[in-house]
Coordinates of C-alpha atoms in Angstrom, one line a residue:
X15 CA 0.0 0.0 0.0
X16 CA 1.3 3.4 -0.9
X17 CA 2.4 6.0 1.8
X18 CA -0.4 8.3 0.9
X19 CA -2.9 5.6 1.6
X20 CA -1.1 4.8 4.9
X21 CA -1.8 8.3 6.1
X22 CA -5.6 7.9 5.7
X23 CA -8.3 7.4 8.3
X24 CA -7.5 5.4 11.4
X25 CA -8.0 1.6 11.5
X26 CA -11.3 0.2 12.5
X27 CA -11.8 -1.5 15.9
X28 CA -11.3 -4.9 14.2
X29 CA -7.7 -4.1 13.2
X30 CA -8.6 -3.7 9.5
X31 CA -7.7 -0.7 7.5
X32 CA -10.6 1.6 6.6
X33 CA -10.3 0.7 2.9
X34 CA -10.2 -3.0 3.7
X35 CA -13.1 -2.7 6.1
X36 CA -15.2 -1.1 3.4
X37 CA -14.4 -3.9 1.0
X38 CA -15.3 -6.7 3.4
X39 CA -19.0 -6.7 2.4
X40 CA -17.9 -6.9 -1.2
X41 CA -15.8 -9.9 -0.4
X42 CA -18.7 -11.6 1.4
X43 CA -21.0 -11.0 -1.5
X44 CA -18.4 -12.4 -3.9
X45 CA -18.0 -15.5 -1.7
X46 CA -21.7 -16.0 -1.7
X47 CA -21.8 -15.7 -5.5
X48 CA -19.0 -18.2 -6.0
X49 CA -20.7 -20.8 -3.9
X50 CA -24.2 -20.4 -5.3
X51 CA -24.2 -23.2 -7.9
X52 CA -23.0 -26.7 -8.6
X53 CA -22.3 -26.8 -12.3
X54 CA -18.5 -26.6 -12.7
X55 CA -18.2 -24.3 -15.8
X56 CA -20.7 -21.8 -14.5
X57 CA -18.9 -21.8 -11.1
X58 CA -15.6 -21.0 -12.9
X59 CA -17.3 -18.1 -14.7
X60 CA -18.7 -16.8 -11.4
X61 CA -15.3 -16.9 -9.8
X62 CA -13.8 -14.8 -12.6
X63 CA -16.6 -12.3 -12.5
X64 CA -16.5 -12.0 -8.7
X65 CA -12.7 -11.5 -8.6
X66 CA -12.9 -8.8 -11.3
X67 CA -15.6 -7.0 -9.4
X68 CA -13.8 -7.3 -6.1
X69 CA -10.5 -5.9 -7.4
X70 CA -12.0 -3.5 -10.0
X71 CA -10.1 -5.3 -12.7
X72 CA -11.0 -5.0 -16.4
X73 CA -10.1 -8.6 -17.2
X74 CA -10.1 -11.9 -15.4
X75 CA -9.2 -15.4 -16.4
X76 CA -9.1 -18.8 -14.7
X77 CA -6.8 -21.4 -16.1
X78 CA -7.5 -25.1 -15.2
X79 CA -4.4 -27.2 -14.9
X80 CA -4.5 -30.6 -16.6
X81 CA -4.1 -33.9 -14.8
X82 CA -0.4 -34.0 -15.4
X83 CA 0.0 -30.5 -13.8
X84 CA 2.1 -29.3 -16.8
X85 CA -0.4 -27.3 -18.9
X86 CA -3.8 -25.7 -19.0
X87 CA -6.7 -28.0 -19.9
X88 CA -9.4 -25.2 -19.8
X89 CA -9.5 -21.5 -19.8
X90 CA -12.4 -19.3 -18.6
X91 CA -12.4 -15.6 -19.1
X92 CA -14.3 -12.4 -18.1
X93 CA -14.1 -8.9 -19.7
X94 CA -13.3 -9.9 -23.3
X95 CA -16.3 -9.8 -25.7
X96 CA -17.0 -12.7 -28.0
X97 CA -15.8 -10.9 -31.1
X98 CA -12.4 -10.1 -29.6
X99 CA -12.1 -13.7 -28.3
X100 CA -12.7 -15.0 -31.8
X101 CA -10.0 -12.7 -33.2
X102 CA -7.5 -13.8 -30.5
X103 CA -8.1 -17.4 -31.5
X104 CA -6.8 -20.3 -29.5
X105 CA -6.5 -19.6 -25.7
X106 CA -3.3 -20.1 -23.8
X107 CA -2.1 -23.6 -23.1
X108 CA 0.3 -22.7 -20.3
X109 CA 3.3 -24.3 -21.8
X110 CA 5.3 -21.1 -21.8
X111 CA 5.3 -17.5 -20.6
X112 CA 4.1 -16.1 -17.3
X113 CA 1.0 -18.5 -17.2
X114 CA 3.4 -21.4 -17.6
X115 CA 5.6 -20.0 -14.8
X116 CA 2.6 -19.8 -12.5
X117 CA 1.8 -23.5 -13.2
X118 CA 5.3 -24.5 -12.3
X119 CA 5.5 -22.2 -9.2
X120 CA 2.0 -21.8 -7.8
X121 CA 2.5 -18.7 -5.7
X122 CA 0.8 -15.3 -5.9
X123 CA 2.4 -13.0 -8.4
X124 CA 1.7 -9.2 -8.6
X125 CA 3.2 -7.0 -11.3
X126 CA 3.0 -3.3 -12.0
X127 CA 3.8 -3.8 -15.7
X128 CA 3.4 -7.4 -17.0
X129 CA 5.2 -6.5 -20.3
X130 CA 8.4 -5.8 -18.4
X131 CA 8.6 -9.1 -16.6
X132 CA 11.2 -11.5 -18.1
X133 CA 8.8 -14.4 -17.8
X134 CA 6.2 -12.7 -20.0
X135 CA 6.0 -14.2 -23.5
X136 CA 4.0 -11.3 -25.0
X137 CA 0.4 -11.1 -26.0
X138 CA -1.1 -12.6 -29.1
X139 CA -2.6 -10.4 -31.8
X140 CA -5.9 -8.7 -31.0
X141 CA -5.3 -9.2 -27.2
X142 CA -6.4 -6.2 -25.1
X143 CA -3.5 -4.1 -23.8
X144 CA -2.8 -4.5 -20.1
X145 CA -0.1 -3.6 -17.7
X146 CA -1.1 -4.5 -14.1
X147 CA -1.3 -8.2 -13.3
X148 CA -2.3 -10.3 -10.4
X149 CA -2.1 -14.1 -10.3
X150 CA -3.2 -16.3 -7.4
X151 CA -3.3 -20.2 -7.3
X152 CA -6.6 -22.0 -6.5
X153 CA -6.2 -25.2 -4.5
X154 CA -8.9 -27.9 -4.1
X155 CA -8.3 -30.3 -1.2
X156 CA -4.6 -29.3 -1.2
X157 CA -4.1 -29.9 -4.9
X158 CA -3.6 -27.0 -7.3
X159 CA -6.7 -26.8 -9.5
X160 CA -5.7 -23.8 -11.5
X161 CA -4.7 -20.1 -11.3
X162 CA -6.8 -17.0 -11.1
X163 CA -5.5 -14.2 -13.3
X164 CA -6.5 -10.5 -13.0
X165 CA -5.4 -7.8 -15.4
X166 CA -5.5 -4.0 -15.8
X167 CA -7.1 -2.4 -12.8
X168 CA -9.5 0.4 -13.7
X169 CA -8.0 3.9 -13.4
X170 CA -4.5 2.5 -14.2
X171 CA -3.6 1.9 -10.5
X172 CA -1.5 -1.2 -9.8
X173 CA -2.9 -4.0 -7.7
X174 CA -2.2 -3.5 -4.0
X175 CA -1.7 -5.6 -0.9
X176 CA -5.5 -5.5 -0.1
X177 CA -6.2 -6.8 -3.6
X178 CA -3.9 -9.7 -3.0
X179 CA -5.4 -10.5 0.4
X180 CA -8.9 -10.3 -0.9
X181 CA -8.2 -12.5 -3.9
X182 CA -6.4 -15.1 -1.7
X183 CA -9.5 -15.3 0.5
X184 CA -11.7 -15.6 -2.6
X185 CA -9.5 -18.3 -4.0
X186 CA -9.9 -20.3 -0.8
X187 CA -13.7 -20.1 -1.1
X188 CA -13.4 -20.8 -4.8
X189 CA -11.5 -24.0 -4.0
X190 CA -14.3 -25.2 -1.8
X191 CA -16.9 -24.3 -4.4
X192 CA -14.9 -26.0 -7.2
X193 CA -14.5 -29.1 -5.1
X194 CA -18.3 -29.3 -4.5
X195 CA -18.9 -28.7 -8.2
X196 CA -16.5 -31.4 -9.2
X197 CA -18.1 -33.9 -6.9
X198 CA -21.5 -33.0 -8.3
X199 CA -20.3 -33.2 -11.9
X200 CA -18.6 -36.6 -11.2
X201 CA -21.9 -37.9 -9.8
X202 CA -23.8 -36.7 -12.8
X203 CA -21.3 -38.2 -15.1
X204 CA -21.5 -41.6 -13.4
X205 CA -25.3 -41.4 -13.6
X206 CA -25.2 -40.7 -17.3
X207 CA -22.8 -43.7 -18.0
X208 CA -25.0 -46.0 -15.9
X209 CA -28.1 -44.8 -17.8
X210 CA -26.2 -45.6 -21.0
X211 CA -25.4 -49.1 -19.8
X212 CA -29.0 -49.7 -18.9
X213 CA -30.1 -48.5 -22.4
X214 CA -27.7 -51.0 -24.0
X215 CA -29.0 -53.9 -21.9
X216 CA -32.6 -52.8 -22.5
X217 CA -32.1 -52.6 -26.3
X218 CA -31.0 -56.2 -26.2
X219 CA -33.5 -57.7 -23.8
X220 CA -36.4 -56.0 -25.5
X221 CA -36.0 -58.4 -28.4
X222 CA -34.2 -56.1 -30.7
X223 CA -31.6 -57.3 -33.2
X224 CA -28.0 -57.7 -32.3
X225 CA -27.1 -55.0 -34.8
X226 CA -29.5 -52.6 -33.1
X227 CA -27.8 -53.3 -29.7
X228 CA -24.3 -52.7 -31.2
X229 CA -25.6 -49.4 -32.7
X230 CA -26.9 -48.4 -29.3
X231 CA -23.5 -49.1 -27.8
X232 CA -21.8 -47.0 -30.4
X233 CA -24.2 -44.1 -30.1
X234 CA -24.3 -44.0 -26.3
X235 CA -20.5 -44.2 -26.1
X236 CA -20.2 -41.3 -28.6
X237 CA -22.5 -39.0 -26.6
X238 CA -21.3 -39.9 -23.1
X239 CA -17.6 -39.5 -24.0
X240 CA -18.1 -36.3 -26.0
X241 CA -16.5 -37.9 -29.0
X242 CA -16.9 -37.3 -32.7
X243 CA -17.8 -40.9 -33.3
X244 CA -18.6 -44.2 -31.5
X245 CA -17.2 -47.3 -33.3
X246 CA -17.8 -51.0 -32.5
X247 CA -15.4 -53.6 -33.9
X248 CA -15.6 -57.4 -33.9
X249 CA -12.9 -59.9 -34.7
X250 CA -12.8 -60.5 -38.5
X251 CA -12.7 -64.0 -40.0
X252 CA -9.5 -63.2 -42.0
X253 CA -7.8 -61.6 -38.9
X254 CA -7.9 -58.1 -37.5
X255 CA -11.1 -56.4 -36.5
X256 CA -14.1 -55.4 -38.6
X257 CA -16.1 -52.2 -38.0
X258 CA -19.7 -53.4 -37.5
X259 CA -21.4 -50.3 -36.0
X260 CA -20.6 -46.5 -36.4
X261 CA -22.4 -43.6 -34.8
X262 CA -21.5 -40.1 -35.9
X263 CA -23.2 -36.9 -36.9
X264 CA -22.0 -37.2 -40.5
X265 CA -22.5 -40.3 -42.8
X266 CA -19.6 -42.6 -42.4
X267 CA -17.9 -44.9 -45.0
X268 CA -16.2 -46.9 -42.2
X269 CA -18.9 -49.6 -41.8
X270 CA -17.6 -53.0 -43.0
X271 CA -13.9 -52.0 -43.1
X272 CA -11.3 -54.3 -41.6
X273 CA -8.4 -53.0 -39.5
X274 CA -5.6 -55.4 -40.3
X275 CA -4.0 -57.7 -37.7
X276 CA -0.7 -55.9 -38.2
X277 CA -2.1 -52.9 -36.3
X278 CA -0.4 -52.7 -32.9
X279 CA -3.5 -51.3 -31.3
X280 CA -5.6 -54.2 -32.6
X281 CA -3.1 -56.6 -31.1
X282 CA -3.4 -54.9 -27.7
X283 CA -7.2 -54.9 -27.9
X284 CA -7.3 -58.6 -28.7
X285 CA -5.1 -59.2 -25.8
X286 CA -7.6 -57.4 -23.6
X287 CA -5.7 -54.2 -22.9
X288 CA -7.2 -50.7 -23.3
X289 CA -5.4 -48.2 -25.5
X290 CA -5.4 -44.4 -25.0
X291 CA -4.0 -42.1 -27.7
X292 CA -3.3 -38.4 -27.0
X293 CA -3.1 -37.3 -30.6
X294 CA -3.9 -39.8 -33.4
X295 CA -2.3 -37.4 -35.9
X296 CA 1.2 -37.9 -34.5
X297 CA 0.9 -41.3 -32.9
X298 CA 3.1 -43.8 -34.9
X299 CA 0.6 -46.7 -34.1
X300 CA -2.0 -45.2 -36.4
X301 CA -1.6 -47.0 -39.7
X302 CA -4.5 -45.5 -41.6
X303 CA -5.1 -42.0 -42.8
X304 CA -8.7 -42.2 -41.5
X305 CA -7.5 -42.7 -37.9
X306 CA -4.8 -40.0 -38.2
X307 CA -7.6 -37.5 -38.9
X308 CA -8.7 -37.6 -35.3
X309 CA -7.2 -36.2 -32.1
X310 CA -7.5 -38.1 -28.7
X311 CA -8.7 -41.7 -29.1
X312 CA -10.0 -44.1 -26.5
X313 CA -10.0 -47.8 -27.6
X314 CA -11.4 -50.3 -25.1
X315 CA -11.7 -54.1 -25.4
X316 CA -15.2 -55.6 -25.0
X317 CA -14.3 -58.5 -22.8
X318 CA -16.3 -60.6 -20.4
X319 CA -15.3 -63.7 -18.6
X320 CA -11.7 -63.4 -19.9
X321 CA -12.9 -63.5 -23.5
X322 CA -12.4 -60.5 -25.9
X323 CA -15.6 -60.2 -28.0
X324 CA -14.7 -56.9 -29.8
X325 CA -13.7 -53.4 -29.2
X326 CA -15.2 -49.9 -28.6
X327 CA -13.4 -46.9 -30.0
X328 CA -14.3 -43.3 -29.3
X329 CA -12.2 -40.7 -31.2
X330 CA -12.4 -36.9 -30.6
X331 CA -11.7 -34.3 -33.2
X332 CA -8.3 -32.7 -33.4
X333 CA -7.6 -30.0 -30.8
X334 CA -10.1 -31.5 -28.3
X335 CA -8.8 -32.3 -24.7
X336 CA -7.6 -35.8 -24.0
X337 CA -9.8 -38.1 -22.0
X338 CA -9.6 -37.6 -18.2
X339 CA -8.9 -40.4 -15.8
X340 CA -12.5 -40.3 -14.6
X341 CA -13.8 -40.6 -18.2
X342 CA -11.4 -43.6 -18.9
X343 CA -12.6 -45.4 -15.7
X344 CA -16.3 -44.9 -16.6
X345 CA -15.8 -45.9 -20.2
X346 CA -14.1 -49.1 -19.2
X347 CA -17.0 -50.0 -16.9
X348 CA -19.4 -49.2 -19.8
X349 CA -17.4 -51.4 -22.1
X350 CA -17.7 -54.3 -19.7
X351 CA -21.4 -53.9 -19.6
X352 CA -21.5 -53.7 -23.4
X353 CA -19.5 -56.9 -23.6
X354 CA -22.0 -58.7 -21.4
X355 CA -24.8 -57.4 -23.7
X356 CA -22.8 -58.7 -26.7
X357 CA -22.4 -62.1 -25.1
X358 CA -26.2 -62.2 -24.5
X359 CA -26.7 -61.3 -28.2
X360 CA -24.3 -64.0 -29.3
X361 CA -26.1 -66.6 -27.2
X362 CA -29.5 -65.4 -28.6
X363 CA -28.2 -65.8 -32.1
X364 CA -26.9 -69.2 -31.3
X365 CA -30.3 -70.3 -30.0
X366 CA -31.9 -68.9 -33.1
X367 CA -29.4 -70.7 -35.4
X368 CA -30.0 -74.0 -33.5
X369 CA -33.7 -73.6 -33.9
X370 CA -33.3 -73.0 -37.6
X371 CA -31.1 -76.0 -38.1
X372 CA -33.4 -78.2 -36.1
X373 CA -36.3 -77.0 -38.3
X374 CA -34.3 -77.6 -41.4
X375 CA -33.4 -81.2 -40.3
X376 CA -37.1 -81.8 -39.6
X377 CA -38.2 -80.4 -42.9
X378 CA -35.5 -82.5 -44.7
X379 CA -36.6 -85.7 -43.0
X380 CA -40.3 -85.0 -43.8
X381 CA -39.4 -84.3 -47.4
X382 CA -37.4 -87.5 -47.7
X383 CA -39.7 -89.8 -45.6
X384 CA -43.1 -88.5 -46.6
X385 CA -43.1 -86.3 -49.7
X386 CA -40.7 -88.2 -51.9
X387 CA -42.2 -91.6 -51.0
X388 CA -45.7 -90.3 -51.8
X389 CA -44.6 -88.8 -55.1
X390 CA -42.8 -92.0 -55.9
X391 CA -45.9 -94.1 -55.1
X392 CA -48.0 -91.8 -57.2
X393 CA -45.6 -92.1 -60.1
X394 CA -45.8 -95.9 -59.9
X395 CA -49.6 -95.8 -60.0
X396 CA -49.5 -93.5 -63.0
X397 CA -47.0 -95.8 -64.7
X398 CA -49.3 -98.7 -64.1
X399 CA -52.3 -96.8 -65.5
X400 CA -50.4 -95.8 -68.6
X401 CA -49.6 -99.5 -69.4
X402 CA -53.2 -100.5 -69.0
X403 CA -54.5 -97.6 -71.2
X404 CA -55.2 -98.3 -74.9
X405 CA -55.7 -94.6 -75.9
X406 CA -52.5 -93.1 -77.3
X407 CA -53.3 -89.6 -76.0
X408 CA -53.9 -90.8 -72.5
X409 CA -50.7 -92.8 -72.5
X410 CA -48.8 -89.8 -73.7
X411 CA -50.3 -87.5 -71.1
X412 CA -49.7 -89.9 -68.3
X413 CA -46.1 -90.4 -69.4
X414 CA -45.5 -86.7 -69.3
X415 CA -46.9 -86.5 -65.8
X416 CA -44.6 -89.3 -64.7
X417 CA -41.6 -87.5 -66.2
X418 CA -42.6 -84.3 -64.3
X419 CA -42.8 -86.2 -61.1
X420 CA -39.3 -87.6 -61.6
X421 CA -38.0 -84.1 -62.2
X422 CA -39.9 -82.9 -59.0
X423 CA -38.3 -85.7 -57.0
X424 CA -34.8 -84.7 -58.2
X425 CA -35.5 -81.1 -57.2
X426 CA -36.7 -82.1 -53.8
X427 CA -33.6 -84.2 -53.3
X428 CA -31.4 -81.2 -54.2
X429 CA -33.4 -79.1 -51.7
X430 CA -32.8 -81.8 -49.0
X431 CA -29.1 -81.7 -49.7
X432 CA -29.1 -77.9 -49.4
X433 CA -31.0 -78.0 -46.1
X434 CA -28.5 -80.5 -44.8
X435 CA -25.5 -78.3 -45.5
X436 CA -23.8 -76.6 -42.5
X437 CA -22.6 -73.0 -42.5
X438 CA -19.0 -74.1 -43.2
X439 CA -20.0 -76.4 -46.0
X440 CA -21.7 -73.9 -48.2
X441 CA -19.8 -72.5 -51.2
X442 CA -18.5 -69.0 -50.8
X443 CA -20.0 -67.4 -53.9
X444 CA -22.1 -64.4 -53.3
X445 CA -25.1 -65.7 -55.2
X446 CA -25.0 -69.0 -53.3
X447 CA -24.7 -67.2 -50.0
X448 CA -27.7 -65.1 -50.8
X449 CA -29.7 -68.2 -51.8
X450 CA -28.8 -69.7 -48.5
X451 CA -30.2 -66.6 -46.7
X452 CA -33.4 -66.9 -48.8
X453 CA -33.7 -70.7 -48.0
X454 CA -33.0 -69.9 -44.3
X455 CA -35.8 -67.4 -44.3
X456 CA -38.2 -70.0 -45.7
X457 CA -38.3 -71.8 -42.3
X458 CA -39.8 -69.0 -40.2
X459 CA -41.8 -67.7 -43.1
X460 CA -43.4 -71.0 -44.0
X461 CA -42.7 -70.5 -47.7
X462 CA -39.7 -69.8 -49.9
X463 CA -39.4 -66.2 -51.3
X464 CA -39.3 -66.0 -55.0
X465 CA -36.0 -64.7 -56.3
X466 CA -34.3 -63.5 -59.4
X467 CA -30.7 -62.5 -60.1
X468 CA -29.7 -60.1 -62.9
X469 CA -26.1 -59.8 -64.1
X470 CA -22.9 -61.5 -62.9
X471 CA -23.4 -61.1 -59.2
X472 CA -20.5 -63.3 -58.2
X473 CA -17.9 -61.5 -60.3
X474 CA -18.8 -57.8 -60.3
X475 CA -19.8 -57.2 -56.7
X476 CA -16.8 -56.6 -54.4
X477 CA -16.3 -58.2 -51.0
X478 CA -17.2 -55.2 -48.9
X479 CA -20.4 -54.5 -50.8
X480 CA -21.2 -58.2 -50.9
X481 CA -21.0 -58.5 -47.1
X482 CA -23.3 -55.5 -46.6
X483 CA -25.6 -56.8 -49.4
X484 CA -26.1 -60.1 -47.6
X485 CA -26.7 -58.3 -44.3
X486 CA -29.3 -56.0 -46.0
X487 CA -31.1 -59.1 -47.5
X488 CA -31.1 -60.7 -44.1
X489 CA -32.5 -57.5 -42.5
X490 CA -35.2 -57.1 -45.2
X491 CA -36.4 -60.7 -44.9
X492 CA -36.4 -60.5 -41.1
X493 CA -38.5 -57.4 -41.2
X494 CA -41.0 -59.0 -43.6
X495 CA -41.3 -62.1 -41.3
X496 CA -41.6 -60.2 -38.1
X497 CA -43.9 -57.3 -39.2
X498 CA -45.4 -57.8 -42.6
X499 CA -47.5 -61.0 -42.1
X500 CA -46.8 -61.6 -45.8
X501 CA -47.8 -64.6 -47.9
X502 CA -45.5 -63.8 -50.8
X503 CA -42.1 -62.2 -51.0
X504 CA -40.1 -61.5 -54.2
X505 CA -36.3 -60.8 -54.1
X506 CA -34.5 -59.2 -57.0
X507 CA -30.7 -58.8 -57.0
X508 CA -29.6 -56.6 -60.0
X509 CA -25.9 -56.3 -60.5
X510 CA -26.3 -54.2 -63.6
X511 CA -27.9 -51.3 -61.9
X512 CA -26.8 -47.7 -62.4
X513 CA -26.7 -45.4 -59.4
X514 CA -28.1 -41.8 -59.6
X515 CA -24.5 -40.4 -59.9
X516 CA -23.8 -42.7 -62.9
X517 CA -21.7 -45.3 -61.1
X518 CA -22.3 -49.0 -61.7
X519 CA -23.9 -50.7 -58.7
X520 CA -26.0 -53.5 -57.3
X521 CA -29.6 -53.0 -56.3
X522 CA -31.5 -55.3 -54.0
X523 CA -35.3 -55.1 -54.1
X524 CA -37.5 -57.0 -51.5
X525 CA -41.2 -56.7 -52.1
X526 CA -44.0 -58.4 -50.0
X527 CA -47.8 -58.5 -50.0
X528 CA -48.1 -57.9 -46.3
X529 CA -49.8 -55.3 -44.2
X530 CA -47.3 -52.5 -44.9
X531 CA -45.6 -50.3 -42.3
X532 CA -48.0 -48.8 -39.8
X533 CA -47.7 -45.2 -38.7
X534 CA -45.5 -44.8 -35.6
X535 CA -44.1 -48.3 -36.0
X536 CA -40.5 -49.3 -35.3
X537 CA -38.1 -48.5 -38.1
X538 CA -34.8 -49.5 -36.6
X539 CA -34.3 -52.2 -39.2
X540 CA -34.9 -49.8 -42.1
X541 CA -32.5 -47.3 -40.5
X542 CA -29.9 -50.1 -40.4
X543 CA -30.4 -50.7 -44.1
X544 CA -30.0 -47.0 -44.9
X545 CA -26.9 -46.7 -42.7
X546 CA -25.2 -49.6 -44.4
X547 CA -26.0 -48.2 -47.8
X548 CA -24.7 -44.7 -47.0
X549 CA -21.5 -46.1 -45.5
X550 CA -20.7 -47.4 -49.0
X551 CA -21.9 -44.4 -50.9
X552 CA -25.3 -45.8 -51.7
X553 CA -28.8 -45.4 -50.4
X554 CA -31.9 -47.3 -49.2
X555 CA -35.6 -46.5 -49.1
X556 CA -39.0 -48.1 -48.9
X557 CA -42.5 -47.7 -50.1
X558 CA -45.8 -49.5 -50.9
X559 CA -45.8 -52.5 -53.1
X560 CA -46.6 -52.5 -56.8
X561 CA -50.3 -52.9 -56.3
X562 CA -50.4 -50.4 -53.5
X563 CA -50.4 -53.0 -50.7
X564 CA -47.5 -54.5 -48.8
X565 CA -44.0 -53.0 -48.7
X566 CA -41.1 -52.7 -51.2
X567 CA -37.6 -52.1 -49.7
X568 CA -34.8 -51.0 -52.1
X569 CA -31.1 -51.1 -51.1
X570 CA -28.3 -50.1 -53.5
X571 CA -24.6 -49.4 -53.4
X572 CA -21.7 -49.2 -55.8
X573 CA -19.9 -52.4 -56.8

């Protein structure tokens, strides 16, 4: 305090200077303001505003130190308008200059002219001019949370001892308020992650498809972690991991892509170890240009009972802060719950496959033991009737009927052989795999959908499009069985189609004569179809059947 101020009015009875005594009510009001809420960011803003008001400073800022205690993870300011803030651009990170020095040495700093201090790095372009500076650390439960910065006292006076004392008291109250806000935010964050885990489990136990459940995992993880995308991968048959679900605000072309087994991160995930990347753009483990376009990445194994079922990846955009320790812990717990849901989905699919194979075996036995024997007996009776007839026309007609029965018996035997094939015995051609899906659907439907192939399906359709085409056919047939109550379904696969942008493509059309899609009904399966098509640069849509009844689903993508 200057000598002129020392010669002022006498001290109050409490021992405080008159100036300080006048400012005590302001301090109490500032303390009440700081502790008036629980949301962390708004608490930081109130601390800045209260400190600026208390010291009559034009500008105030609060830098939050990161978990490593080496830089600033967040920066809240007061006194700078939005337009000026945009022109300044990126806020300080605390790696250098006076703010960095305060991080390394968290003690109060008061400067008459900040520009003359050797630790000062200088102000960025468009930053307001300031000379006076006051910096005070804020501690939460003994740990340095950040630093409170005040600049340019109104009237041009330097910050004095009373300002320092007032701000130190306010910083102590701020530490208590921040501690409470952090506890509240942590509780809210845990509650959101728990709600996400419940949503994943509910999506599966409500009878939804496994793909729907995986999409819920990806979408919830994206939202909860504040990431640009949520990605679920499963082990691929050829090694590595295949992307099976993607949730992002923009259409993605990642669905169906395989991350090769040579990836170091894939190897760690398959071994059951989580991987955290600070900046994908500079991390040497990133082997694809797509991954290097992101910033921080969190990759977690989906494991349960010591078995790795897949992986969950949540990347943030470049420049976003890395994942905190609390976020990592909550995400690992969420991934464990998602793995349990995935195991339940796998068990459910296993039960469904077993039921289908049992039905196929029963149908094959019935065809062999009943239908073929009856047709054979009918043929024998017709053959006997032909020999006893003396009318040439009758003999010719009966002979034709016997020939048709022989052909029918051969076709039934071929169908019996196909029904008896296991999943590993079926040929790998795309056309054959699609026929297998159609024949599999015949069991729950009670009839075999009519089908037609146009063009060289096996040779012109690529592997990635082919895998998604089969999944789209399975989804469309499943929707028809579960919702349409159809008596006839027609499947057309056209490998000679031309997409709207002129590219050659393949078009799948599944039309039924069912009840159509009711207003307000579930459309998750149709959304899955559209998402798959868009991931390949194609499209999918639906509408009424040709006669106005039923539903026609169209799915198309480039070869």
